Coordinates of C-alpha atoms and ligand atoms in Angstrom, one line a residue:
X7 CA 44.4 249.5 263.7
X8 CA 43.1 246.5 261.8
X9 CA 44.9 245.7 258.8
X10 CA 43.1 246.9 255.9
X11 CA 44.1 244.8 252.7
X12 CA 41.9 243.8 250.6
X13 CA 40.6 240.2 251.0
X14 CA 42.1 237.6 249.5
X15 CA 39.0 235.5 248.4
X16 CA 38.0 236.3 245.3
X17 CA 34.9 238.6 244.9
X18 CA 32.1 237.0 242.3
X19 CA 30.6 240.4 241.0
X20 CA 31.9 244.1 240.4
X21 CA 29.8 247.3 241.5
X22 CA 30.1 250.1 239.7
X23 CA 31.1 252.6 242.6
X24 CA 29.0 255.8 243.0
X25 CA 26.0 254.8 241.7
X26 CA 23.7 253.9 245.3
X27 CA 22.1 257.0 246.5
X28 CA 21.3 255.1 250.0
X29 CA 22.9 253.2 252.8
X30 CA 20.9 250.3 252.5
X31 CA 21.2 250.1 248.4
X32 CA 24.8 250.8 248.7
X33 CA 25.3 247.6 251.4
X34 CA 23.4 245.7 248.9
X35 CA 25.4 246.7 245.9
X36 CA 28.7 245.9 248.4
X37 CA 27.7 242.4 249.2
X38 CA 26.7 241.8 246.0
X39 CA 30.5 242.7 245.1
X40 CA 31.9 240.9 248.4
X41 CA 29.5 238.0 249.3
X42 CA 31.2 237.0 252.3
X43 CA 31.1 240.3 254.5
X44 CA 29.0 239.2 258.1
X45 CA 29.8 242.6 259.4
X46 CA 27.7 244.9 256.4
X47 CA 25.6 241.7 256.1
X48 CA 24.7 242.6 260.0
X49 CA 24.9 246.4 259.1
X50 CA 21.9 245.9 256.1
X51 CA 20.1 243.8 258.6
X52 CA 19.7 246.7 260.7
X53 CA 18.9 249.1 258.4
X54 CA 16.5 247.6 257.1
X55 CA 14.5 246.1 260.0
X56 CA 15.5 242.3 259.2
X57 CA 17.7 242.4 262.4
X58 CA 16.3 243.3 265.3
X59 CA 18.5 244.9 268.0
X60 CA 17.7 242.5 270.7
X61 CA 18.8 239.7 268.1
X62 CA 21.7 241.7 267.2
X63 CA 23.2 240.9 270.5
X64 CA 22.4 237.8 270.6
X65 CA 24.2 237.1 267.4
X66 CA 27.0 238.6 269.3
X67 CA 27.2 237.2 272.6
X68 CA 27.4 233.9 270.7
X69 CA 30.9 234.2 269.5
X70 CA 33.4 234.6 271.5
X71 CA 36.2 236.2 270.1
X72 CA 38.1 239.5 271.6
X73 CA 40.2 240.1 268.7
X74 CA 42.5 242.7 270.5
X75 CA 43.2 243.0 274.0
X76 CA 45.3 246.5 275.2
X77 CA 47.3 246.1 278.0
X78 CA 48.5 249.2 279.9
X79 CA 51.7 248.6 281.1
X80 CA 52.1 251.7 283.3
X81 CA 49.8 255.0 284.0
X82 CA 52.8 256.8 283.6
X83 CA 53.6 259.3 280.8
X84 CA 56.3 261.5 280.3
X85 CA 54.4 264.0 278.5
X86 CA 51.0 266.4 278.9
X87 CA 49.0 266.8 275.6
X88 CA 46.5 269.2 277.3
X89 CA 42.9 268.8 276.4
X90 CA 43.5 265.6 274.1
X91 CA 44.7 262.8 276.1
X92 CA 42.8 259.7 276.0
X93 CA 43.1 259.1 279.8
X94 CA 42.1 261.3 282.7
X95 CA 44.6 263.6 284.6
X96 CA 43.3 262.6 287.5
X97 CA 43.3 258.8 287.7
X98 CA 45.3 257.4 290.0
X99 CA 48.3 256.2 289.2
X100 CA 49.9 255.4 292.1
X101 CA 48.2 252.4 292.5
X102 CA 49.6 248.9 292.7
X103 CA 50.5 247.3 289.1
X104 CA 48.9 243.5 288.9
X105 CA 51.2 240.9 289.1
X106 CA 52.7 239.9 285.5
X107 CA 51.7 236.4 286.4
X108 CA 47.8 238.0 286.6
X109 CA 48.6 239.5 283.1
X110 CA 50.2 236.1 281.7
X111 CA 47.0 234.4 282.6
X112 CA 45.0 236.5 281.3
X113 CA 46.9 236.5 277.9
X114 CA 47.2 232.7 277.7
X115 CA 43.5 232.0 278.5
X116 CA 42.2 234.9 275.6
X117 CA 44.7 232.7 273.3
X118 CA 43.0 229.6 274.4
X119 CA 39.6 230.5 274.8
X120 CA 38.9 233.7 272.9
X121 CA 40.7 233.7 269.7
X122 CA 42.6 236.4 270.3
X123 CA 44.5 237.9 267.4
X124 CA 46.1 241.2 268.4
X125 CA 47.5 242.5 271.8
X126 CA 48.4 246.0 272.3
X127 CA 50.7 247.5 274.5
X128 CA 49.4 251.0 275.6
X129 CA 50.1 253.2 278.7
X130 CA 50.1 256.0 279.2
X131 CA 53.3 255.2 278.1
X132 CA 54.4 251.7 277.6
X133 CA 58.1 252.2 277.1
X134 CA 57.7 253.5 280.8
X135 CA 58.0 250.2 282.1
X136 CA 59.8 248.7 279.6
X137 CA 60.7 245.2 281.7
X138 CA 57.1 244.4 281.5
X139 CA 56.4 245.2 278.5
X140 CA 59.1 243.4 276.9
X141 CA 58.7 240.3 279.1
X142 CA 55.0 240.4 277.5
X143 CA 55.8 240.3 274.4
X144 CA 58.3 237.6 275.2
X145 CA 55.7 235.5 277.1
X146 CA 52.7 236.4 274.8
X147 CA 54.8 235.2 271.8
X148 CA 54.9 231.5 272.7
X149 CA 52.7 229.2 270.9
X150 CA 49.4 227.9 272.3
X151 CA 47.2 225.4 271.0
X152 CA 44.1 226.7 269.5
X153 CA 42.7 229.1 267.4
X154 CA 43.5 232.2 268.9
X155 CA 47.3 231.4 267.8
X156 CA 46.5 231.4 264.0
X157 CA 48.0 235.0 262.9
X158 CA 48.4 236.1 266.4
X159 CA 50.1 239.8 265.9
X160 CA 51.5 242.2 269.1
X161 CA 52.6 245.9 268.9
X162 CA 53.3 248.9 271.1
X163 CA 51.6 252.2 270.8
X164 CA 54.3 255.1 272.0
X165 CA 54.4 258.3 272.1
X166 CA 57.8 258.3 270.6
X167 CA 60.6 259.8 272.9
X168 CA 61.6 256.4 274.9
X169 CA 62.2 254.5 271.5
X170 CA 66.7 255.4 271.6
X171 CA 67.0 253.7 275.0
X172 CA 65.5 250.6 273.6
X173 CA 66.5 249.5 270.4
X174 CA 68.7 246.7 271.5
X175 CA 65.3 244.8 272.7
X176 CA 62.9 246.1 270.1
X177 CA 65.8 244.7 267.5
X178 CA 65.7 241.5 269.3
X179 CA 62.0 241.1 269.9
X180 CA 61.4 241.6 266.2
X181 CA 63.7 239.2 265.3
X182 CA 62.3 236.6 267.7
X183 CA 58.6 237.7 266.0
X184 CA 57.6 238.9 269.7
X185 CA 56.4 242.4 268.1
X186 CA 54.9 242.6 264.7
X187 CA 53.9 246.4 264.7
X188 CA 54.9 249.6 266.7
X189 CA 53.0 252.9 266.1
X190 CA 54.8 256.5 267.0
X191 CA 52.1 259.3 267.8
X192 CA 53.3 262.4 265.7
X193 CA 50.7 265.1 265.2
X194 CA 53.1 267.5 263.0
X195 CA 55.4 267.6 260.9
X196 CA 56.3 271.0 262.2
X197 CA 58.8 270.4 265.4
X198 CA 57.5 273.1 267.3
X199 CA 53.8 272.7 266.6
X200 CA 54.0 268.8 268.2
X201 CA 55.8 270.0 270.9
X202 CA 53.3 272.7 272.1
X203 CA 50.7 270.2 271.8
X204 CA 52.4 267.4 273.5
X205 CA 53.9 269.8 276.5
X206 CA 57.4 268.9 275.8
X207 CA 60.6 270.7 273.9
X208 CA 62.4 267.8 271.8
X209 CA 59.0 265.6 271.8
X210 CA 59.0 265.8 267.8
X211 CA 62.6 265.2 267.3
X212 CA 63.0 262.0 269.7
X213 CA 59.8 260.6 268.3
X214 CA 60.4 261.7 264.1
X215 CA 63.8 260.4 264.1
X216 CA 63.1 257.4 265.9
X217 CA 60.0 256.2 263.4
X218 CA 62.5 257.0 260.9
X219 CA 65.2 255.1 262.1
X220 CA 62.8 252.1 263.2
X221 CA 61.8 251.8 259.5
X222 CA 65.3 250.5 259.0
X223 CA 66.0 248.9 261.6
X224 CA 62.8 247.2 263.0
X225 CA 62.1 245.6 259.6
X226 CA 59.8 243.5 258.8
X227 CA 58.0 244.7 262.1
X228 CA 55.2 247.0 260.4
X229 CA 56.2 251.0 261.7
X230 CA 53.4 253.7 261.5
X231 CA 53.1 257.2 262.2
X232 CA 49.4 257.6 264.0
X233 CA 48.2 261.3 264.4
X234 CA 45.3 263.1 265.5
X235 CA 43.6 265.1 262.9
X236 CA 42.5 268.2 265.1
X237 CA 40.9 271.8 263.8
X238 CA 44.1 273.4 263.4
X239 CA 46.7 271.0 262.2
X240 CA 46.3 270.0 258.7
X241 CA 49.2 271.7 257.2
X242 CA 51.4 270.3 259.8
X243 CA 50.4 266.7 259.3
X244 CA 50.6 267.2 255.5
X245 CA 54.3 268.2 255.9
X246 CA 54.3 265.1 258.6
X247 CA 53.7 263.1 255.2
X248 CA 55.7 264.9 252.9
X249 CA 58.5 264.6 255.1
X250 CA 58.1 260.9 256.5
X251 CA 57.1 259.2 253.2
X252 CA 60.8 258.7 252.3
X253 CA 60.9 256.0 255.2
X254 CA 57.5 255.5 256.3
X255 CA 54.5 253.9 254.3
X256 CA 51.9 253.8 256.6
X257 CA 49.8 256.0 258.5
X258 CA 46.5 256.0 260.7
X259 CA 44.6 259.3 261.2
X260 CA 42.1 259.6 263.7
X261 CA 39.4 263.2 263.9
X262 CA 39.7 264.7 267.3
X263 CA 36.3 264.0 268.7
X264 CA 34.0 266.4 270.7
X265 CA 34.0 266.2 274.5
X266 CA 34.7 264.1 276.6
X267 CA 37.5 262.8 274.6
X268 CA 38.4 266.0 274.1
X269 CA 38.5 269.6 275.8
X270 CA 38.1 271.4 272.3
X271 CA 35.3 270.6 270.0
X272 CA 36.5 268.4 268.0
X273 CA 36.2 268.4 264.5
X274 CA 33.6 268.1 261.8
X275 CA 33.1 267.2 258.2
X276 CA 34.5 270.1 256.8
X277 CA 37.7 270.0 258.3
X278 CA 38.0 266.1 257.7
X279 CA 36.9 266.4 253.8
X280 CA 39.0 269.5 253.4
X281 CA 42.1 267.2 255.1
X282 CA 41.1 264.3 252.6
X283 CA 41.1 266.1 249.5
X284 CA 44.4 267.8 250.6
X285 CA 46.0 264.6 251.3
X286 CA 44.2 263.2 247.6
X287 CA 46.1 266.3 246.4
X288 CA 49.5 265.4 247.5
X289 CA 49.5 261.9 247.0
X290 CA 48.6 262.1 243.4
X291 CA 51.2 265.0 242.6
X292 CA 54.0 265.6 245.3
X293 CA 53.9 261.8 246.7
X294 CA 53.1 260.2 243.5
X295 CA 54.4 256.8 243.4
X296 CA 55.7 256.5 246.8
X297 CA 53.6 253.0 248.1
X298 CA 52.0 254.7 250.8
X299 CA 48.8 253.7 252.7
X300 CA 47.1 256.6 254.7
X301 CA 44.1 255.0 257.1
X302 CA 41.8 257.5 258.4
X303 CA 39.0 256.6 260.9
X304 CA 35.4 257.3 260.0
X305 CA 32.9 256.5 262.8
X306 CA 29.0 257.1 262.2
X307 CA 28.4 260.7 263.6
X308 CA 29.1 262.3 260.0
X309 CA 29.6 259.3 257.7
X310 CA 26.4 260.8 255.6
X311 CA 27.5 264.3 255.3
X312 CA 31.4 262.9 254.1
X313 CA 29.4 260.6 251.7
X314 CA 26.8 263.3 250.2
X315 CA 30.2 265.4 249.6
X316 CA 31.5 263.2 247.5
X317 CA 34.8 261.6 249.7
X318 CA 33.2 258.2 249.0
X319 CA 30.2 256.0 247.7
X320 CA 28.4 253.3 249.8
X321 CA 28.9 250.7 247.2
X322 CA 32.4 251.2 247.3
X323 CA 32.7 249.7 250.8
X324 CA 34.7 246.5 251.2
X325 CA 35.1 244.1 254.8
X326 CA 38.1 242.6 255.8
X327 CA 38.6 238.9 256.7
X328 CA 38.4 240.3 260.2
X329 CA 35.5 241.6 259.7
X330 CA 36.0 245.6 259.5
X331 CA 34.5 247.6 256.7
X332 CA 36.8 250.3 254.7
X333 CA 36.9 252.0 251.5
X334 CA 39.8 251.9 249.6
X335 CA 41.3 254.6 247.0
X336 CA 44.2 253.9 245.1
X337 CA 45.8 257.2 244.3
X338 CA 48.5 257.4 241.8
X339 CA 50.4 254.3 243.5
X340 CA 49.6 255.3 247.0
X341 CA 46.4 254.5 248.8
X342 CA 43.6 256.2 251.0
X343 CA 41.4 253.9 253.4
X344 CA 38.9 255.0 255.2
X345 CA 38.4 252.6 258.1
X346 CA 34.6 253.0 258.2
X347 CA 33.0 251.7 262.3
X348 CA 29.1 251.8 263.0
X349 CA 28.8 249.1 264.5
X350 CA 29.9 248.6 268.2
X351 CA 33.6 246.5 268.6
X352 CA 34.2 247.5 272.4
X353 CA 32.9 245.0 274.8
X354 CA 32.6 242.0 271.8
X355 CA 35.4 242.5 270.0
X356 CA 38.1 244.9 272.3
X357 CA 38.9 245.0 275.9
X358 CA 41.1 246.3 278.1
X359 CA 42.9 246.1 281.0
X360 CA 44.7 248.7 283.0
X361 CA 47.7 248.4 285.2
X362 CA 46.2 247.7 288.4
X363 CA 44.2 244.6 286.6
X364 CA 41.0 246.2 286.2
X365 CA 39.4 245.2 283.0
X366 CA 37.4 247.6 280.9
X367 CA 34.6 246.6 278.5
X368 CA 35.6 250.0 277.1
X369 CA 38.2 252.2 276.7
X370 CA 36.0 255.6 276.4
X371 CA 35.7 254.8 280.2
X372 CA 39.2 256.3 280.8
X373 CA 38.1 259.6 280.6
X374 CA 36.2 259.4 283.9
X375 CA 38.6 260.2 286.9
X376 CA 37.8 256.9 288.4
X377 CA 37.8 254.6 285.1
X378 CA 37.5 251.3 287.7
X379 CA 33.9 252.6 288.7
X380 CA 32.4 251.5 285.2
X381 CA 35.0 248.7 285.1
X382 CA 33.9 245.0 284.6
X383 CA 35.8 243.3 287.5
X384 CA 39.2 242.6 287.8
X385 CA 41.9 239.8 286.6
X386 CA 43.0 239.6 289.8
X387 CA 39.9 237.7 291.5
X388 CA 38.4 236.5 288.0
X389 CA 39.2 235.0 284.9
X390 CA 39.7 237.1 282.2
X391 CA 36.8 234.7 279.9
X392 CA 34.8 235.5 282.6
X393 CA 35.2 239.1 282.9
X394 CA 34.4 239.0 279.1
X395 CA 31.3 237.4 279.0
X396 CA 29.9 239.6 281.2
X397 CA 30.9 242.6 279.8
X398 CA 28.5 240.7 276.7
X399 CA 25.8 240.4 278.6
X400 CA 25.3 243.6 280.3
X401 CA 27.2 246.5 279.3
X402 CA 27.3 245.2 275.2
X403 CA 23.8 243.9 275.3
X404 CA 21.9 246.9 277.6
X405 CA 23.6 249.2 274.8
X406 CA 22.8 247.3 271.9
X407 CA 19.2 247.0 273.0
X408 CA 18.9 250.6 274.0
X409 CA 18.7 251.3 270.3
X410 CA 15.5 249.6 269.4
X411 CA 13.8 252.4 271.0
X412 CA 16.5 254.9 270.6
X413 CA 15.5 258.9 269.6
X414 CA 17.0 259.0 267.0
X415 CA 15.2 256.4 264.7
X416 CA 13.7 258.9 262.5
X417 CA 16.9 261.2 261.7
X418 CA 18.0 260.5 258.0
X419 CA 21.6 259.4 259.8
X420 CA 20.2 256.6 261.2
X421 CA 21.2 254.0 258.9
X422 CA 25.1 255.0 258.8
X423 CA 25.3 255.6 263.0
X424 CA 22.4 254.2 264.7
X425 CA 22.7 257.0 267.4
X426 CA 26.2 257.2 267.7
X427 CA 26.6 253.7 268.8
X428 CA 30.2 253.7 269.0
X429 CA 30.4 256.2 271.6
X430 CA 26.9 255.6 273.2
X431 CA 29.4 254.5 276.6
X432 CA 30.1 257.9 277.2
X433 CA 26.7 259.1 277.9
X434 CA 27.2 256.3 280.7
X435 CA 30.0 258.8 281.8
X436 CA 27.3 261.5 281.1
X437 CA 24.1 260.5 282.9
X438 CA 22.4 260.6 279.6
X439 CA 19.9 258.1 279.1
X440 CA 21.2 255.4 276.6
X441 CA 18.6 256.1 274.2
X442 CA 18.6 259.8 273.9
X443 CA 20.9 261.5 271.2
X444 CA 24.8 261.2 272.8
X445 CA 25.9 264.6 273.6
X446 CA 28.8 264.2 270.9
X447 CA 26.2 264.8 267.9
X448 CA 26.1 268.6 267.4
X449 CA 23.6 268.4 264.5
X450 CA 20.9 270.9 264.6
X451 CA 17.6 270.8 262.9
X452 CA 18.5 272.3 259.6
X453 CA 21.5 269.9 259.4
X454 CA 18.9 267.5 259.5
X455 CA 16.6 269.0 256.9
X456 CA 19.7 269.5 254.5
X457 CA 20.6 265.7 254.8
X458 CA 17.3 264.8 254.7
X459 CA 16.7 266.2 251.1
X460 CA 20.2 264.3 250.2
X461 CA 21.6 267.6 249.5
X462 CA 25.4 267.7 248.2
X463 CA 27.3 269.5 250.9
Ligands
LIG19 S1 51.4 260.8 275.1 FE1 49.4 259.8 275.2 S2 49.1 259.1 277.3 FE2 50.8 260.6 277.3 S3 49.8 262.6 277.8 FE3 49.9 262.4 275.6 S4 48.0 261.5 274.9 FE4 48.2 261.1 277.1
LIG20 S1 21.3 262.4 265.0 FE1 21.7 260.4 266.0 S2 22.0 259.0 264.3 FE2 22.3 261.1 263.5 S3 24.5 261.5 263.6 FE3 23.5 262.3 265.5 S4 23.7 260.6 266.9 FE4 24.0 259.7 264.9

């Protein structure tokens, strides 16, 4: 997750937040508060015809910076959240890992030659094979001329029950600035509620009393809980704040998404405003006062219904240096962002590469049983700067074009999702045509005719 604080340039003008009925006013109103934001600069261009798509991608394919490569260190995981796992049950993981030389390589040259900023351990697992992934961190630490080691940053992503066998050399690669973040997947705060989900008695206490413990212990390393916000588990992730906030201060919620990512059907704006407000709720009573910084992820598919309900106004949005957008709420001393994506980041901005070496323009592609069939080539025969530009200039580009003539041009969501370009890889997965309406977006025609007359859901 990008880090969402506010920029530290100073902003030359003030919007009055609530007041821009539209996308396109509200972008205005936000530059106008923030001149130096490329990505809603880029946004409004869309929206308003001044970009075209083709030149969109050109725009792109010009810079060359993958801000954050994932690395799997292992297919392994020792648990089975059935119907939510990111990754296929049937990919192969027996296959043979990629030499770490391959991997060092491939690190050192997006350093050199692609300004990268973040690396991510993943897995399945990482802490699986924890000699890799603690001699990555080790080798990805070292300094390398260039741009790419200005505010370089690594973390882990776990799913919490390896964490005890390892603090010896998470203590020591914090100290040695090897590993600036590490983020525990909790979905509860109810023991018995995780563990069902996750397929494994005792998930929920390794994991809870490990981000706990690592809040102490791993510090100044950043430690977040990161959950899944899914139809039927909002009361256990409020009591996953209520009893975490002593220790932790930040957490990252993401909305189950509809099939493929998901065997259930993920959620919708109700669910996610009826979360928000509850969390609002808590932090402004219960939590008051406590310093903590709750990031939820919005992509396009219902940004306009979650706006006409009144969770936030286009003029309130903000861009980081990095160029995400968000929209910050300060709460009685604690904070809400929503991380706010419309605009494509996989294939330009993220990559990532599994641990056979195959690199992935995108990581939706790990829902198909054979993710290497849509991959981009591998680090094994190719440079990694190689593998990159071309997943710019055909994958990136073929999507990013598709939309100039993409169906859903005249639906009054356009503007805030642009035919669910964030997911349009999956109906690659799908055999949809790129420019139909992705099989994720569940809207019917009276959805349409409500948002159309800008009716407040
Ligand atoms: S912990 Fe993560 S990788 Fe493992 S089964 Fe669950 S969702 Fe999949
Ligand atoms: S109709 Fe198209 S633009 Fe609107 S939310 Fe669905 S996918 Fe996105």
């Amino acid at each position: 997750m990008p880090n969402l604080s506010p920029q530290r340039r100073a902003t030359s003008a003030v919007a009055e937040p609530g007041k821009s009925a539209s996308v396109v006013d509200g972008l205005r109103a936000a530059i106008l508060a923030q001149p130096h934001a490329p990505t809603m600069t880029k946004w409004l261009g869309l929206a308003t015809g001044e970009i075209g798509f083709p030149e969109f991608a050109r725009i792109e394919i010009g810079q060359n910076k993958l801000d954050c490569l994932t690395i799997d260190t292992t297919g392994a995981c020792d648990l089975t959240c059935e119907g939510v796992c990111y990754y296929n049950p049937a990919i192969d993981i027996k296959e043979a890992p990629v030499s770490e030389q391959a991997l060092r390589s491939a690190i050192l040259d997006a350093k050199r030659e692609l300004e990268l900023r973040v690396l991510v351990l993943g897995g399945k697992e990482p802490l699986l094979n924890p000699v890799r992934a603690f001699s990555i961190l080790r080798f990805a630490a070292e300094p390398v001329p260039g741009p790419g080691s200005i505010g370089f940053s690594a973390g882990i992503i776990t799913n919490g029950r390896q964490i005890h066998r390892h603090w010896g050399e998470l203590e020591q690669a914090v100290q040695n600035k090897q590993l600036q973040f590490l983020d525990v997947s909790i979905d509860s705060g109810y023991a018995e509620e995780h563990d069902r989900a996750r397929g494994r008695e005792g998930t929920f206490k390794l994991a809870h009393a490990a981000v706990l413990e690592a809040t102490a212990r791993l510090a100044p390393a950043r430690i977040a809980i990161a959950s899944i916000l899914k139809p039927d588990n909002i009361d256990g992730l409020l009591e996953l704040l209520r009893i975490s906030a002593p220790s932790v201060r930040h957490f990252y919620v993401t909305p189950l998404l509809p099939p493929t990512f998901s065997q259930t059907s993920g959620v919708g704006p109700d669910t996610i405003k009826r979360f928000l407000d509850a969390v609002a709720s808590l932090f402004s009573t219960e939590l008051a006062g406590m310093d903590l910084e709750l990031t939820f992820y919005l992509g396009g598919l219902y940004l306009l219904e979650l706006n006409r309900s009144g969770l936030f106004a286009w003029d309130e949005l903000r861009e980081t240096e990095d160029g995400y957008c968000y929209v910050r709420h300060d709460i009685n001393k604690n904070q809400v962002a929503f991380q706010i994506q419309v605009l494509p980041e996989y294939g330009s901005r993220l990559g990532r590469i599994l641990p056979n070496g195959t690199y992935l323009a995108h990581a939706h592609f790990l829902q198909a049983p054979n993710p290497g069939k849509y991959a981009v080539g591998s680090i094994v025969t190719e440079r990694l700067p190689q593998l990159y530009e071309r997943a710019k200039t055909t994958l990136f580009q073929d999507i990013a074009v598709s939309r100039a003539a993409h169906e859903c041009r005249k639906r009054p969501c356009w503007t805030n999702c642009f035919g669910g370009w964030t997911l349009a890889e999956n109906s690659i997965l799908r055999g949809i045509p790129l420019q139909c309406r992705p099989a994720e977006c569940v809207k019917t025609e009276q959805d349409f005719a409500l948002l159309e007359d800008g009716i407040r859901c």
